[in-house]
């Protein structure tokens, strides 16, 4: 008898939870149609535009701030790998146009003997 009552309670609880989930989904659908939030890709592109003035474009879909993505610079036509969190926030990790690795190159002068 005890097993039967446990099964019945479990069945009632499951039915109750599915009803709650369905009602939450209906409420969420109504709120989504009222306010359409921007996708993460568009938010990331806006952040890149703020920092680089529209010259850097991600070639892959935005996943999160720590995922490495391929980007392209429209000014120097270079494709490079970068983490979105670093490209937007860190000063020493930003893309430098024309530089091979972003480091300052040392100008060596040739001397004639």
mmCIF file of N, CA and C in Angstrom:
data_model
loop_
_atom_site.group_PDB
_atom_site.id
_atom_site.type_symbol
_atom_site.label_atom_id
_atom_site.label_comp_id
_atom_site.label_asym_id
_atom_site.label_seq_id
_atom_site.Cartn_x
_atom_site.Cartn_y
_atom_site.Cartn_z
ATOM 1 N N UNK A 1 0.802 -1.189 0.000
ATOM 2 C CA UNK A 1 0.000 0.000 0.000
ATOM 3 C C UNK A 1 0.856 1.268 0.000
ATOM 4 N N UNK A 2 1.981 1.223 0.713
ATOM 5 C CA UNK A 2 2.841 2.395 0.819
ATOM 6 C C UNK A 2 3.440 2.763 -0.540
ATOM 7 N N UNK A 3 3.796 1.746 -1.328
ATOM 8 C CA UNK A 3 4.359 2.012 -2.654
ATOM 9 C C UNK A 3 3.338 2.700 -3.546
ATOM 10 N N UNK A 4 2.101 2.284 -3.422
ATOM 11 C CA UNK A 4 1.050 2.865 -4.259
ATOM 12 C C UNK A 4 0.832 4.341 -3.921
ATOM 13 N N UNK A 5 0.835 4.692 -2.671
ATOM 14 C CA UNK A 5 0.627 6.095 -2.289
ATOM 15 C C UNK A 5 1.811 6.960 -2.720
ATOM 16 N N UNK A 6 3.034 6.405 -2.645
ATOM 17 C CA UNK A 6 4.206 7.150 -3.108
ATOM 18 C C UNK A 6 4.110 7.421 -4.610
ATOM 19 N N UNK A 7 3.697 6.413 -5.349
ATOM 20 C CA UNK A 7 3.549 6.577 -6.797
ATOM 21 C C UNK A 7 2.498 7.622 -7.123
ATOM 22 N N UNK A 8 1.409 7.607 -6.413
ATOM 23 C CA UNK A 8 0.327 8.564 -6.656
ATOM 24 C C UNK A 8 0.782 9.996 -6.342
ATOM 25 N N UNK A 9 1.507 10.165 -5.226
ATOM 26 C CA UNK A 9 2.020 11.485 -4.874
ATOM 27 C C UNK A 9 2.988 11.989 -5.939
ATOM 28 N N UNK A 10 3.857 11.093 -6.375
ATOM 29 C CA UNK A 10 4.835 11.460 -7.400
ATOM 30 C C UNK A 10 4.128 11.852 -8.697
ATOM 31 N N UNK A 11 3.098 11.117 -9.061
ATOM 32 C CA UNK A 11 2.340 11.389 -10.278
ATOM 33 C C UNK A 11 1.625 12.740 -10.185
ATOM 34 N N UNK A 12 1.023 13.023 -9.010
ATOM 35 C CA UNK A 12 0.340 14.306 -8.820
ATOM 36 C C UNK A 12 1.323 15.475 -8.866
ATOM 37 N N UNK A 13 2.486 15.276 -8.240
ATOM 38 C CA UNK A 13 3.495 16.323 -8.229
ATOM 39 C C UNK A 13 4.003 16.612 -9.645
ATOM 40 N N UNK A 14 4.223 15.563 -10.412
ATOM 41 C CA UNK A 14 4.677 15.719 -11.792
ATOM 42 C C UNK A 14 3.640 16.468 -12.626
ATOM 43 N N UNK A 15 2.387 16.121 -12.451
ATOM 44 C CA UNK A 15 1.302 16.785 -13.181
ATOM 45 C C UNK A 15 1.228 18.263 -12.800
ATOM 46 N N UNK A 16 1.388 18.544 -11.525
ATOM 47 C CA UNK A 16 1.345 19.920 -11.037
ATOM 48 C C UNK A 16 2.513 20.736 -11.612
ATOM 49 N N UNK A 17 3.706 20.135 -11.648
ATOM 50 C CA UNK A 17 4.876 20.830 -12.175
ATOM 51 C C UNK A 17 4.752 21.117 -13.672
ATOM 52 N N UNK A 18 4.203 20.171 -14.419
ATOM 53 C CA UNK A 18 4.025 20.411 -15.851
ATOM 54 C C UNK A 18 3.030 21.545 -16.097
ATOM 55 N N UNK A 19 1.989 21.634 -15.264
ATOM 56 C CA UNK A 19 1.044 22.752 -15.392
ATOM 57 C C UNK A 19 1.733 24.078 -15.120
ATOM 58 N N UNK A 20 2.573 24.109 -14.091
ATOM 59 C CA UNK A 20 3.296 25.339 -13.765
ATOM 60 C C UNK A 20 4.236 25.734 -14.895
ATOM 61 N N UNK A 21 4.943 24.762 -15.462
ATOM 62 C CA UNK A 21 5.860 25.055 -16.556
ATOM 63 C C UNK A 21 5.120 25.607 -17.761
ATOM 64 N N UNK A 22 3.971 25.019 -18.092
ATOM 65 C CA UNK A 22 3.195 25.498 -19.229
ATOM 66 C C UNK A 22 2.709 26.919 -19.007
ATOM 67 N N UNK A 23 2.292 27.229 -17.795
ATOM 68 C CA UNK A 23 1.821 28.588 -17.524
ATOM 69 C C UNK A 23 2.975 29.589 -17.582
ATOM 70 N N UNK A 24 4.161 29.178 -17.112
ATOM 71 C CA UNK A 24 5.322 30.069 -17.184
ATOM 72 C C UNK A 24 5.742 30.323 -18.629
ATOM 73 N N UNK A 25 5.656 29.293 -19.465
ATOM 74 C CA UNK A 25 6.002 29.450 -20.876
ATOM 75 C C UNK A 25 5.032 30.403 -21.561
ATOM 76 N N UNK A 26 3.751 30.285 -21.246
ATOM 77 C CA UNK A 26 2.764 31.193 -21.830
ATOM 78 C C UNK A 26 3.037 32.630 -21.410
ATOM 79 N N UNK A 27 3.376 32.845 -20.149
ATOM 80 C CA UNK A 27 3.693 34.188 -19.666
ATOM 81 C C UNK A 27 4.953 34.709 -20.334
ATOM 82 N N UNK A 28 5.944 33.855 -20.526
ATOM 83 C CA UNK A 28 7.193 34.273 -21.161
ATOM 84 C C UNK A 28 6.949 34.650 -22.615
ATOM 85 N N UNK A 29 6.103 33.908 -23.322
ATOM 86 C CA UNK A 29 5.803 34.225 -24.714
ATOM 87 C C UNK A 29 5.150 35.592 -24.833
ATOM 88 N N UNK A 30 4.300 35.930 -23.915
ATOM 89 C CA UNK A 30 3.643 37.235 -23.936
ATOM 90 C C UNK A 30 4.657 38.346 -23.698
ATOM 91 N N UNK A 31 5.576 38.141 -22.749
ATOM 92 C CA UNK A 31 6.566 39.181 -22.455
ATOM 93 C C UNK A 31 7.587 39.312 -23.577
ATOM 94 N N UNK A 32 7.907 38.228 -24.278
ATOM 95 C CA UNK A 32 8.861 38.296 -25.377
ATOM 96 C C UNK A 32 8.283 39.099 -26.538
ATOM 97 N N UNK A 33 7.014 38.915 -26.822
ATOM 98 C CA UNK A 33 6.415 39.658 -27.917
ATOM 99 C C UNK A 33 6.275 41.136 -27.564
ATOM 100 N N UNK A 34 6.148 41.445 -26.272
ATOM 101 C CA UNK A 34 6.027 42.837 -25.865
ATOM 102 C C UNK A 34 7.360 43.565 -25.984
ATOM 103 N N UNK A 35 8.446 42.939 -25.525
ATOM 104 C CA UNK A 35 9.773 43.525 -25.606
ATOM 105 C C UNK A 35 10.670 42.545 -26.345
ATOM 106 N N UNK A 36 11.233 42.986 -27.447
ATOM 107 C CA UNK A 36 12.123 42.116 -28.202
ATOM 108 C C UNK A 36 13.558 42.499 -27.855
ATOM 109 N N UNK A 37 14.249 41.689 -27.042
ATOM 110 C CA UNK A 37 15.627 42.017 -26.694
ATOM 111 C C UNK A 37 16.565 41.758 -27.869
ATOM 112 N N UNK A 38 17.676 42.471 -27.897
ATOM 113 C CA UNK A 38 18.658 42.276 -28.952
ATOM 114 C C UNK A 38 19.408 40.970 -28.735
ATOM 115 N N UNK A 39 19.713 40.258 -29.807
ATOM 116 C CA UNK A 39 20.511 39.047 -29.662
ATOM 117 C C UNK A 39 21.926 39.389 -29.193
ATOM 118 N N UNK A 40 22.620 38.386 -28.654
ATOM 119 C CA UNK A 40 23.968 38.602 -28.138
ATOM 120 C C UNK A 40 24.920 39.044 -29.239
ATOM 121 N N UNK A 41 24.702 38.540 -30.469
ATOM 122 C CA UNK A 41 25.573 38.923 -31.582
ATOM 123 C C UNK A 41 25.507 40.426 -31.837
ATOM 124 N N UNK A 42 24.308 40.973 -31.831
ATOM 125 C CA UNK A 42 24.148 42.402 -32.092
ATOM 126 C C UNK A 42 24.708 43.245 -30.950
ATOM 127 N N UNK A 43 24.539 42.793 -29.714
ATOM 128 C CA UNK A 43 25.104 43.520 -28.582
ATOM 129 C C UNK A 43 26.628 43.526 -28.650
ATOM 130 N N UNK A 44 27.225 42.392 -29.011
ATOM 131 C CA UNK A 44 28.677 42.308 -29.141
ATOM 132 C C UNK A 44 29.177 43.199 -30.277
ATOM 133 N N UNK A 45 28.447 43.217 -31.401
ATOM 134 C CA UNK A 45 28.848 44.069 -32.522
ATOM 135 C C UNK A 45 28.769 45.542 -32.129
ATOM 136 N N UNK A 46 27.771 45.926 -31.345
ATOM 137 C CA UNK A 46 27.676 47.313 -30.879
ATOM 138 C C UNK A 46 28.851 47.672 -29.984
ATOM 139 N N UNK A 47 29.264 46.736 -29.126
ATOM 140 C CA UNK A 47 30.420 46.977 -28.258
ATOM 141 C C UNK A 47 31.696 47.123 -29.089
ATOM 142 N N UNK A 48 31.848 46.285 -30.124
ATOM 143 C CA UNK A 48 33.010 46.405 -31.015
ATOM 144 C C UNK A 48 32.987 47.734 -31.761
ATOM 145 N N UNK A 49 31.815 48.160 -32.201
ATOM 146 C CA UNK A 49 31.707 49.434 -32.911
ATOM 147 C C UNK A 49 32.104 50.595 -32.014
ATOM 148 N N UNK A 50 31.746 50.514 -30.731
ATOM 149 C CA UNK A 50 32.109 51.572 -29.792
ATOM 150 C C UNK A 50 33.625 51.674 -29.635
ATOM 151 N N UNK A 51 34.302 50.526 -29.588
ATOM 152 C CA UNK A 51 35.740 50.515 -29.345
ATOM 153 C C UNK A 51 36.532 50.764 -30.623
ATOM 154 N N UNK A 52 36.164 50.115 -31.720
ATOM 155 C CA UNK A 52 36.951 50.156 -32.950
ATOM 156 C C UNK A 52 36.328 51.003 -34.056
ATOM 157 N N UNK A 53 35.210 51.593 -33.837
ATOM 158 C CA UNK A 53 34.585 52.436 -34.848
ATOM 159 C C UNK A 53 34.043 51.671 -36.039
ATOM 160 N N UNK A 54 33.663 50.429 -35.862
ATOM 161 C CA UNK A 54 33.060 49.643 -36.934
ATOM 162 C C UNK A 54 34.045 48.930 -37.832
ATOM 163 N N UNK A 55 35.336 48.967 -37.533
ATOM 164 C CA UNK A 55 36.315 48.340 -38.412
ATOM 165 C C UNK A 55 36.520 46.856 -38.121
ATOM 166 N N UNK A 56 36.187 46.380 -36.924
ATOM 167 C CA UNK A 56 36.367 44.971 -36.567
ATOM 168 C C UNK A 56 35.011 44.275 -36.569
ATOM 169 N N UNK A 57 34.949 43.128 -37.281
ATOM 170 C CA UNK A 57 33.700 42.371 -37.427
ATOM 171 C C UNK A 57 33.969 40.921 -37.036
ATOM 172 N N UNK A 58 33.145 40.323 -36.171
ATOM 173 C CA UNK A 58 33.329 38.900 -35.865
ATOM 174 C C UNK A 58 32.824 38.041 -37.022
ATOM 175 N N UNK A 59 33.586 37.008 -37.371
ATOM 176 C CA UNK A 59 33.193 36.110 -38.456
ATOM 177 C C UNK A 59 32.433 34.893 -37.939
ATOM 178 N N UNK A 60 32.433 34.702 -36.633
ATOM 179 C CA UNK A 60 31.710 33.589 -36.029
ATOM 180 C C UNK A 60 30.628 34.116 -35.113
ATOM 181 N N UNK A 61 29.722 33.241 -34.739
ATOM 182 C CA UNK A 61 28.630 33.591 -33.844
ATOM 183 C C UNK A 61 29.176 33.790 -32.436
ATOM 184 N N UNK A 62 28.690 34.823 -31.746
ATOM 185 C CA UNK A 62 29.100 35.098 -30.369
ATOM 186 C C UNK A 62 28.585 34.005 -29.451
ATOM 187 N N UNK A 63 29.470 33.450 -28.622
ATOM 188 C CA UNK A 63 29.087 32.399 -27.680
ATOM 189 C C UNK A 63 29.090 32.963 -26.268
ATOM 190 N N UNK A 64 30.257 33.390 -25.820
ATOM 191 C CA UNK A 64 30.391 34.060 -24.534
ATOM 192 C C UNK A 64 31.684 34.880 -24.544
ATOM 193 N N UNK A 65 31.968 35.573 -23.464
ATOM 194 C CA UNK A 65 33.106 36.490 -23.431
ATOM 195 C C UNK A 65 34.448 35.764 -23.419
ATOM 196 N N UNK A 66 34.467 34.499 -23.028
ATOM 197 C CA UNK A 66 35.737 33.774 -22.924
ATOM 198 C C UNK A 66 36.022 32.857 -24.112
ATOM 199 N N UNK A 67 35.095 32.718 -25.035
ATOM 200 C CA UNK A 67 35.293 31.853 -26.202
ATOM 201 C C UNK A 67 36.134 32.581 -27.243
ATOM 202 N N UNK A 68 37.064 31.877 -27.850
ATOM 203 C CA UNK A 68 37.915 32.474 -28.867
ATOM 204 C C UNK A 68 37.187 32.459 -30.210
ATOM 205 N N UNK A 69 37.085 33.637 -30.837
ATOM 206 C CA UNK A 69 36.383 33.785 -32.115
ATOM 207 C C UNK A 69 37.330 34.343 -33.171
ATOM 208 N N UNK A 70 36.987 34.120 -34.428
ATOM 209 C CA UNK A 70 37.733 34.723 -35.533
ATOM 210 C C UNK A 70 37.088 36.067 -35.839
ATOM 211 N N UNK A 71 37.925 37.092 -35.952
ATOM 212 C CA UNK A 71 37.468 38.443 -36.279
ATOM 213 C C UNK A 71 38.183 38.907 -37.543
ATOM 214 N N UNK A 72 37.638 39.910 -38.196
ATOM 215 C CA UNK A 72 38.281 40.486 -39.379
ATOM 216 C C UNK A 72 38.279 41.995 -39.251
ATOM 217 N N UNK A 73 39.426 42.584 -39.541
ATOM 218 C CA UNK A 73 39.540 44.038 -39.546
ATOM 219 C C UNK A 73 39.354 44.506 -40.987
ATOM 220 N N UNK A 74 38.421 45.421 -41.196
ATOM 221 C CA UNK A 74 38.148 45.893 -42.551
ATOM 222 C C UNK A 74 39.166 46.921 -43.020
ATOM 223 N N UNK A 75 39.936 47.503 -42.104
ATOM 224 C CA UNK A 75 40.941 48.489 -42.502
ATOM 225 C C UNK A 75 42.216 47.828 -43.005
ATOM 226 N N UNK A 76 42.715 46.815 -42.287
ATOM 227 C CA UNK A 76 43.964 46.162 -42.704
ATOM 228 C C UNK A 76 43.722 44.786 -43.333
ATOM 229 N N UNK A 77 42.467 44.362 -43.440
ATOM 230 C CA UNK A 77 42.064 43.086 -44.047
ATOM 231 C C UNK A 77 42.746 41.877 -43.426
ATOM 232 N N UNK A 78 42.973 41.919 -42.129
ATOM 233 C CA UNK A 78 43.571 40.778 -41.434
ATOM 234 C C UNK A 78 42.506 40.046 -40.657
ATOM 235 N N UNK A 79 42.614 38.714 -40.646
ATOM 236 C CA UNK A 79 41.762 37.881 -39.807
ATOM 237 C C UNK A 79 42.595 37.475 -38.604
ATOM 238 N N UNK A 80 42.005 37.556 -37.423
ATOM 239 C CA UNK A 80 42.742 37.235 -36.209
ATOM 240 C C UNK A 80 41.801 36.594 -35.210
ATOM 241 N N UNK A 81 42.400 35.840 -34.294
ATOM 242 C CA UNK A 81 41.644 35.207 -33.223
ATOM 243 C C UNK A 81 41.670 36.125 -32.007
ATOM 244 N N UNK A 82 40.548 36.193 -31.317
ATOM 245 C CA UNK A 82 40.496 37.007 -30.119
ATOM 246 C C UNK A 82 39.313 36.627 -29.251
ATOM 247 N N UNK A 83 39.464 36.877 -27.963
ATOM 248 C CA UNK A 83 38.370 36.643 -27.026
ATOM 249 C C UNK A 83 37.569 37.924 -26.895
ATOM 250 N N UNK A 84 36.251 37.857 -27.029
ATOM 251 C CA UNK A 84 35.420 39.053 -26.987
ATOM 252 C C UNK A 84 35.616 39.895 -25.729
ATOM 253 N N UNK A 85 35.758 39.260 -24.590
ATOM 254 C CA UNK A 85 35.944 40.005 -23.353
ATOM 255 C C UNK A 85 37.225 40.812 -23.360
ATOM 256 N N UNK A 86 38.261 40.286 -23.968
ATOM 257 C CA UNK A 86 39.537 40.983 -24.005
ATOM 258 C C UNK A 86 39.554 42.074 -25.070
ATOM 259 N N UNK A 87 38.956 41.804 -26.217
ATOM 260 C CA UNK A 87 38.965 42.796 -27.299
ATOM 261 C C UNK A 87 38.205 44.053 -26.918
ATOM 262 N N UNK A 88 37.188 43.911 -26.103
ATOM 263 C CA UNK A 88 36.350 45.057 -25.763
ATOM 264 C C UNK A 88 36.867 45.792 -24.526
ATOM 265 N N UNK A 89 37.438 45.067 -23.567
ATOM 266 C CA UNK A 89 37.771 45.705 -22.293
ATOM 267 C C UNK A 89 39.260 45.926 -22.046
ATOM 268 N N UNK A 90 40.125 44.998 -22.387
ATOM 269 C CA UNK A 90 41.541 45.109 -22.023
ATOM 270 C C UNK A 90 42.305 45.966 -23.017
ATOM 271 N N UNK A 91 43.076 46.901 -22.493
ATOM 272 C CA UNK A 91 43.845 47.812 -23.344
ATOM 273 C C UNK A 91 44.997 47.092 -24.046
ATOM 274 N N UNK A 92 45.656 46.152 -23.358
ATOM 275 C CA UNK A 92 46.818 45.496 -23.954
ATOM 276 C C UNK A 92 46.442 44.320 -24.856
ATOM 277 N N UNK A 93 45.162 43.997 -24.983
ATOM 278 C CA UNK A 93 44.733 42.885 -25.821
ATOM 279 C C UNK A 93 43.937 43.334 -27.041
ATOM 280 N N UNK A 94 43.906 44.636 -27.299
ATOM 281 C CA UNK A 94 43.119 45.146 -28.420
ATOM 282 C C UNK A 94 43.846 44.942 -29.738
ATOM 283 N N UNK A 95 43.077 44.947 -30.815
ATOM 284 C CA UNK A 95 43.637 44.794 -32.157
ATOM 285 C C UNK A 95 44.309 46.090 -32.586
ATOM 286 N N UNK A 96 45.522 45.965 -33.118
ATOM 287 C CA UNK A 96 46.254 47.116 -33.639
ATOM 288 C C UNK A 96 46.387 46.928 -35.143
ATOM 289 N N UNK A 97 45.817 47.837 -35.908
ATOM 290 C CA UNK A 97 45.860 47.708 -37.365
ATOM 291 C C UNK A 97 47.286 47.844 -37.882
ATOM 292 N N UNK A 98 47.642 46.983 -38.825
ATOM 293 C CA UNK A 98 48.943 47.061 -39.471
ATOM 294 C C UNK A 98 50.031 46.317 -38.728
ATOM 295 N N UNK A 99 49.868 46.056 -37.448
ATOM 296 C CA UNK A 99 50.867 45.329 -36.679
ATOM 297 C C UNK A 99 50.717 43.840 -36.881
ATOM 298 N N UNK A 100 51.827 43.115 -36.910
ATOM 299 C CA UNK A 100 51.741 41.683 -37.144
ATOM 300 C C UNK A 100 51.211 40.947 -35.925
ATOM 301 N N UNK A 101 51.621 41.353 -34.719
ATOM 302 C CA UNK A 101 51.132 40.661 -33.538
ATOM 303 C C UNK A 101 50.601 41.626 -32.491
ATOM 304 N N UNK A 102 50.543 42.886 -32.808
ATOM 305 C CA UNK A 102 50.055 43.856 -31.849
ATOM 306 C C UNK A 102 51.157 44.433 -30.987
ATOM 307 N N UNK A 103 52.386 43.884 -31.088
ATOM 308 C CA UNK A 103 53.503 44.396 -30.308
ATOM 309 C C UNK A 103 54.190 45.515 -31.085
ATOM 310 N N UNK A 104 54.834 46.393 -30.359
ATOM 311 C CA UNK A 104 55.554 47.472 -31.013
ATOM 312 C C UNK A 104 56.808 46.907 -31.677
ATOM 313 N N UNK A 105 57.009 47.262 -32.913
ATOM 314 C CA UNK A 105 58.187 46.769 -33.621
ATOM 315 C C UNK A 105 59.354 47.715 -33.373
ATOM 316 N N UNK A 106 60.525 47.131 -33.283
ATOM 317 C CA UNK A 106 61.710 47.936 -33.059
ATOM 318 C C UNK A 106 62.326 48.265 -34.406
ATOM 319 N N UNK A 107 62.572 49.548 -34.634
ATOM 320 C CA UNK A 107 63.197 49.974 -35.878
ATOM 321 C C UNK A 107 64.716 49.842 -35.733
ATOM 322 N N UNK A 108 65.306 48.979 -36.533
ATOM 323 C CA UNK A 108 66.739 48.807 -36.512
ATOM 324 C C UNK A 108 67.326 49.543 -37.694
ATOM 325 N N UNK A 109 68.346 50.328 -37.408
ATOM 326 C CA UNK A 109 69.010 51.080 -38.473
ATOM 327 C C UNK A 109 70.237 50.331 -38.939
ATOM 328 N N UNK A 110 70.418 50.357 -40.236
ATOM 329 C CA UNK A 110 71.610 49.730 -40.800
ATOM 330 C C UNK A 110 72.723 50.760 -40.804
ATOM 331 N N UNK A 111 73.893 50.357 -40.407
ATOM 332 C CA UNK A 111 75.016 51.284 -40.419
ATOM 333 C C UNK A 111 76.044 50.788 -41.440
ATOM 334 N N UNK A 112 76.531 51.709 -42.204
ATOM 335 C CA UNK A 112 77.559 51.368 -43.192
ATOM 336 C C UNK A 112 78.941 51.575 -42.577
ATOM 337 N N UNK A 113 79.853 50.666 -42.849
ATOM 338 C CA UNK A 113 81.211 50.787 -42.290
ATOM 339 C C UNK A 113 82.111 51.467 -43.255
#
